[in-house]
PDB file of C-alpha atoms in Angstrom:
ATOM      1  CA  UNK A 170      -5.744 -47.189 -40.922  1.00  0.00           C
ATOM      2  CA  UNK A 171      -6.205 -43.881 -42.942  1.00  0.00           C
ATOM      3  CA  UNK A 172      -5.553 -40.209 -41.358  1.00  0.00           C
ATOM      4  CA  UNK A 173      -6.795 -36.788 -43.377  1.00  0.00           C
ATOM      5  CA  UNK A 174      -5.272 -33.644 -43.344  1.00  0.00           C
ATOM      6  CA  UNK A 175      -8.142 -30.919 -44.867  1.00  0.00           C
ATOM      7  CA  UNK A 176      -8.490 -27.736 -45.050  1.00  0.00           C
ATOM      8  CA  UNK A 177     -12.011 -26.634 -46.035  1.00  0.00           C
ATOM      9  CA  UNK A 178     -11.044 -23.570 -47.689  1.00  0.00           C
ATOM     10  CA  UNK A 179      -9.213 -25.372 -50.242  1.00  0.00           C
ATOM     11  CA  UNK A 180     -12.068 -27.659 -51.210  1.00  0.00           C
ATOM     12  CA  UNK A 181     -14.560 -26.627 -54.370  1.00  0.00           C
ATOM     13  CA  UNK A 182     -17.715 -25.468 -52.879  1.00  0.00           C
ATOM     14  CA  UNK A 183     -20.476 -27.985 -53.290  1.00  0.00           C
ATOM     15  CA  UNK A 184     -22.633 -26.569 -56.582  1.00  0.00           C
ATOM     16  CA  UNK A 185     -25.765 -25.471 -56.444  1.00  0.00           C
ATOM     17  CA  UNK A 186     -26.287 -24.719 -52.822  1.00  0.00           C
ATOM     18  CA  UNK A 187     -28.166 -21.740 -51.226  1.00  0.00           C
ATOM     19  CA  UNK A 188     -24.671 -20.991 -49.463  1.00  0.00           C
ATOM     20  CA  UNK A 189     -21.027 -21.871 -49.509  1.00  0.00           C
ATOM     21  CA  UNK A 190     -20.734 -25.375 -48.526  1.00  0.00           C
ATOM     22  CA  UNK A 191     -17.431 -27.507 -48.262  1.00  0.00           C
ATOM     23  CA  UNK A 192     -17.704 -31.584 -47.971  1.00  0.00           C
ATOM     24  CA  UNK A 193     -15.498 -33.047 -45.593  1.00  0.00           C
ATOM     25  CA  UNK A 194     -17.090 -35.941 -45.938  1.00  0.00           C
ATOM     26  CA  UNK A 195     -16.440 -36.115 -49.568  1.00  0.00           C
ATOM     27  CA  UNK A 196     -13.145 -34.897 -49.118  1.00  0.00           C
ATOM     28  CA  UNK A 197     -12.417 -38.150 -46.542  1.00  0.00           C
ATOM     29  CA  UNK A 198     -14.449 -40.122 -48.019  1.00  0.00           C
ATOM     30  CA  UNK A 199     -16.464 -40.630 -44.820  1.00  0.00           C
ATOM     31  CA  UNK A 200     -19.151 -43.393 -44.854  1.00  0.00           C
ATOM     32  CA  UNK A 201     -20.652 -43.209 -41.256  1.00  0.00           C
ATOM     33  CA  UNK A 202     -21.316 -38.816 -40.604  1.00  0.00           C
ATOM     34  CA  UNK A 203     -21.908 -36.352 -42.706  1.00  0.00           C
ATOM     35  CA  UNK A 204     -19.120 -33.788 -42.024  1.00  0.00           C
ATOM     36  CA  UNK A 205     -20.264 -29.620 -44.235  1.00  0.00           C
ATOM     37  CA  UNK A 206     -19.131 -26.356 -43.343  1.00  0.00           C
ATOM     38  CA  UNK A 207     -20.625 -23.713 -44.152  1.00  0.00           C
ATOM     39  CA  UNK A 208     -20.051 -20.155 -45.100  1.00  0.00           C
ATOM     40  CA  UNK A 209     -23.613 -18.057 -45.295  1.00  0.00           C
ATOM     41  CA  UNK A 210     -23.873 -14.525 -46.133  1.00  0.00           C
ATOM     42  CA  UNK A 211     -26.576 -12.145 -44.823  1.00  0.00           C
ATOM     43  CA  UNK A 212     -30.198 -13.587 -46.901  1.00  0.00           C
ATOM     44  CA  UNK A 213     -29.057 -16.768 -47.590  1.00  0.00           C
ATOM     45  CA  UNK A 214     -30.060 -19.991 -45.680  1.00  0.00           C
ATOM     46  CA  UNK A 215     -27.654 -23.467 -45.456  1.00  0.00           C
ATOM     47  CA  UNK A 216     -30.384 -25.979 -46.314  1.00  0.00           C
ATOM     48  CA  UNK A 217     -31.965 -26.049 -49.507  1.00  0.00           C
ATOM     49  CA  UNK A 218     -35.137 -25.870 -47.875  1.00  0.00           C
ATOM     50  CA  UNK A 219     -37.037 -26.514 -44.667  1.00  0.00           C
ATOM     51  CA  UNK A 220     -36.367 -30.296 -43.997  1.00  0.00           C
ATOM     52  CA  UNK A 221     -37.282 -32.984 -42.157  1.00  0.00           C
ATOM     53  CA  UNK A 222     -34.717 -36.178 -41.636  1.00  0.00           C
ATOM     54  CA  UNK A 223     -36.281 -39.873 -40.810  1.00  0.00           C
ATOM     55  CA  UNK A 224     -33.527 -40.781 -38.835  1.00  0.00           C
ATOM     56  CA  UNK A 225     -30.184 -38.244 -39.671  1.00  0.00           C
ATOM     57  CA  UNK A 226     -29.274 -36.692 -35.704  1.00  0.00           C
ATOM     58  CA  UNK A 227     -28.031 -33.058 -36.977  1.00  0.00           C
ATOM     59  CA  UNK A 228     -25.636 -30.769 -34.937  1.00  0.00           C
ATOM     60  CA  UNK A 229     -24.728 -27.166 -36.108  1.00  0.00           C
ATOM     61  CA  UNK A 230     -21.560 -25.751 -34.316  1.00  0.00           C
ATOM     62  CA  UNK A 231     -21.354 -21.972 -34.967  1.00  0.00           C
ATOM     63  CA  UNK A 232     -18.018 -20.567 -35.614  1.00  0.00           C
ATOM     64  CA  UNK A 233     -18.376 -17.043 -35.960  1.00  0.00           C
ATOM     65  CA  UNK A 234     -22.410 -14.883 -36.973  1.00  0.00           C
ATOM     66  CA  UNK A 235     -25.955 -15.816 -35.281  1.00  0.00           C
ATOM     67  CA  UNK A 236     -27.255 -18.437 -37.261  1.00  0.00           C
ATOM     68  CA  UNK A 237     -30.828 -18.515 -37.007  1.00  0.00           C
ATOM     69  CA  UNK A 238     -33.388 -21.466 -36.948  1.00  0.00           C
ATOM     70  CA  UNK A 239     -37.103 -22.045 -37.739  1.00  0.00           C
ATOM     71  CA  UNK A 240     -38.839 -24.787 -35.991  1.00  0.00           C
ATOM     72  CA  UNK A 241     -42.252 -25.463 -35.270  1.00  0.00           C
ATOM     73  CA  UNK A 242     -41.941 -24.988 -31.989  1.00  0.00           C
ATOM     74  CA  UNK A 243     -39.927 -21.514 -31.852  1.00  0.00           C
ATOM     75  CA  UNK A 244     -37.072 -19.740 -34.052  1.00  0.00           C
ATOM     76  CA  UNK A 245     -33.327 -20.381 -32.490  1.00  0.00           C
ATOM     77  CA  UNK A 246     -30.679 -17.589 -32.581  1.00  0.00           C
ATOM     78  CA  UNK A 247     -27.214 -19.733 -32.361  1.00  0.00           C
ATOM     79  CA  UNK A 248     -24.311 -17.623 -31.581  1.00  0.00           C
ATOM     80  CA  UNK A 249     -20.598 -18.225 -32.149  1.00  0.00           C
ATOM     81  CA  UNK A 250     -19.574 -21.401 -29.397  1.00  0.00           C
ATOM     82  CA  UNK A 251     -22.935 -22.671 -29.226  1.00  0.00           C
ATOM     83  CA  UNK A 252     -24.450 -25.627 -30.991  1.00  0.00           C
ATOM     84  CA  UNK A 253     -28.002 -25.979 -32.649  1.00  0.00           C
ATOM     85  CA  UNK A 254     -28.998 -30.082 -32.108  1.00  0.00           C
ATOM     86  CA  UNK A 255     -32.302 -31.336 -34.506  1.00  0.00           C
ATOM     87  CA  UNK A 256     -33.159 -35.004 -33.425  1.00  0.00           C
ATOM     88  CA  UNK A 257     -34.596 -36.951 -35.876  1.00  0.00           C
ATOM     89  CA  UNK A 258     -37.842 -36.005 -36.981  1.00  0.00           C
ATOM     90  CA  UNK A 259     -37.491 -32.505 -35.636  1.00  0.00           C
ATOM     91  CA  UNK A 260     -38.294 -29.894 -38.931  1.00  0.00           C
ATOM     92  CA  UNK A 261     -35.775 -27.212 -39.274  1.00  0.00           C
ATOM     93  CA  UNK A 262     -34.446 -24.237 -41.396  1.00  0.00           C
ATOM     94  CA  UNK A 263     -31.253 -22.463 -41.313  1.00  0.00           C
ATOM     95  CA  UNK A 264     -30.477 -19.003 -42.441  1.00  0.00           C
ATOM     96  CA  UNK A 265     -29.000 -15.739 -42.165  1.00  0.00           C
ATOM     97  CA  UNK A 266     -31.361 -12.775 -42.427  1.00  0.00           C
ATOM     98  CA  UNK A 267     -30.959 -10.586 -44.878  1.00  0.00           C
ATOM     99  CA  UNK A 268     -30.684  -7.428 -42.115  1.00  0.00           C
ATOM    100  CA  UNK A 269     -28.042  -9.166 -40.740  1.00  0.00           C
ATOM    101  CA  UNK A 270     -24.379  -7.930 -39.902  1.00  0.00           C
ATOM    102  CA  UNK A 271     -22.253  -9.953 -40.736  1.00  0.00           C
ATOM    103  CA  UNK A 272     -22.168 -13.925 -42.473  1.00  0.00           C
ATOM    104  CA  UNK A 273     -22.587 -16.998 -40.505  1.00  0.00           C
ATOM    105  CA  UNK A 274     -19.696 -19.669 -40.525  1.00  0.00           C
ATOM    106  CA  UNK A 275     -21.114 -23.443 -38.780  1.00  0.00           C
ATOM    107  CA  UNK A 276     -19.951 -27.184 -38.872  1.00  0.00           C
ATOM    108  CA  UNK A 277     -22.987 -29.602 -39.366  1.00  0.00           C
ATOM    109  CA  UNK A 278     -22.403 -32.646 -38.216  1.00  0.00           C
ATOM    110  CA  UNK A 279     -24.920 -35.535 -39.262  1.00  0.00           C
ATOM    111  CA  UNK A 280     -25.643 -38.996 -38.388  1.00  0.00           C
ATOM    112  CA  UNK A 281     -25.998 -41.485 -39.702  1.00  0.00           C
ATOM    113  CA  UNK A 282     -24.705 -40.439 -43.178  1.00  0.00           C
ATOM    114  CA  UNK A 283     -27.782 -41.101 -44.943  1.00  0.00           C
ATOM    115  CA  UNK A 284     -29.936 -39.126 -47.143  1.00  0.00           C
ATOM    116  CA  UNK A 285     -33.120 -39.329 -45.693  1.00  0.00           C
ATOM    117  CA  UNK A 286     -33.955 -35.576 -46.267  1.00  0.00           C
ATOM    118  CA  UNK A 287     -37.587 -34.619 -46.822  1.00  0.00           C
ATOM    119  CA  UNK A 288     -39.067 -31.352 -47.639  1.00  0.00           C
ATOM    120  CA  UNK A 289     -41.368 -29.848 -44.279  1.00  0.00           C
ATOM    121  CA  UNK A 290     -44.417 -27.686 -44.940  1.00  0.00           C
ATOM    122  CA  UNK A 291     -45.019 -25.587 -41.854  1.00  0.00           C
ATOM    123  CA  UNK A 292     -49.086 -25.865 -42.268  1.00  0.00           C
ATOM    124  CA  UNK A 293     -48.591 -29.558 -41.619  1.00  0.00           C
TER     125      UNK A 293
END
């Protein structure tokens, strides 16, 4: 059996992101879900790009902001207690305008824990 304890505001943001990121699943050393959150200021997005995943199910929980998604079939707004789903396959982009009030704070939840990420071109 193993139990965690973890706050994410203790953990080193991930490097090189477009936005604060903390691994819980590095943290817990989680094999099965990935388990981010995110911290996102007004202009910056939480992917590092618009992405496709094979076979990843994603979930975005929104803590506090609008977090705002491009798909090809719309753009979301995701307030604070409501969740964003992308099924696999399903292109998507997360950001924050840059006009916008205040930052975004989300839990993305993804599974399986598998890096099947693939850059989407929206002319495709």
């Amino acid at each position: 059996m193993g139990y965690h304890t973890i706050d994410p505001d203790e953990l080193d943001p991930t490097p090189e992101r477009p936005c604060d990121q903390r691994s819980i699943t590095d943290a817990a050393d989680l094999d099965n879900f990935a388990f981010n959150v995110y911290t996102a200021q007004p202009g910056e997005s939480i992917p590092l790009a618009y992405h496709v995943h094979e076979e990843q199910e994603e979930a975005f929980y929104v803590l506090s902001g609008d977090l705002h998604v491009e798909t090809p079939e719309g753009d979301f707004v995701v307030g604070a207690g409501e969740v964003f789903v992308a099924e696999p396959e399903s292109p998507h982009f997360a950001s924050v305008p840059a006009d916008a009030e205040k930052a975004v704070r989300a839990v993305a939840v993804g599974a399986p824990n598998v890096d099947d990420v693939s850059p989407y071109e929206a002319d495709e």
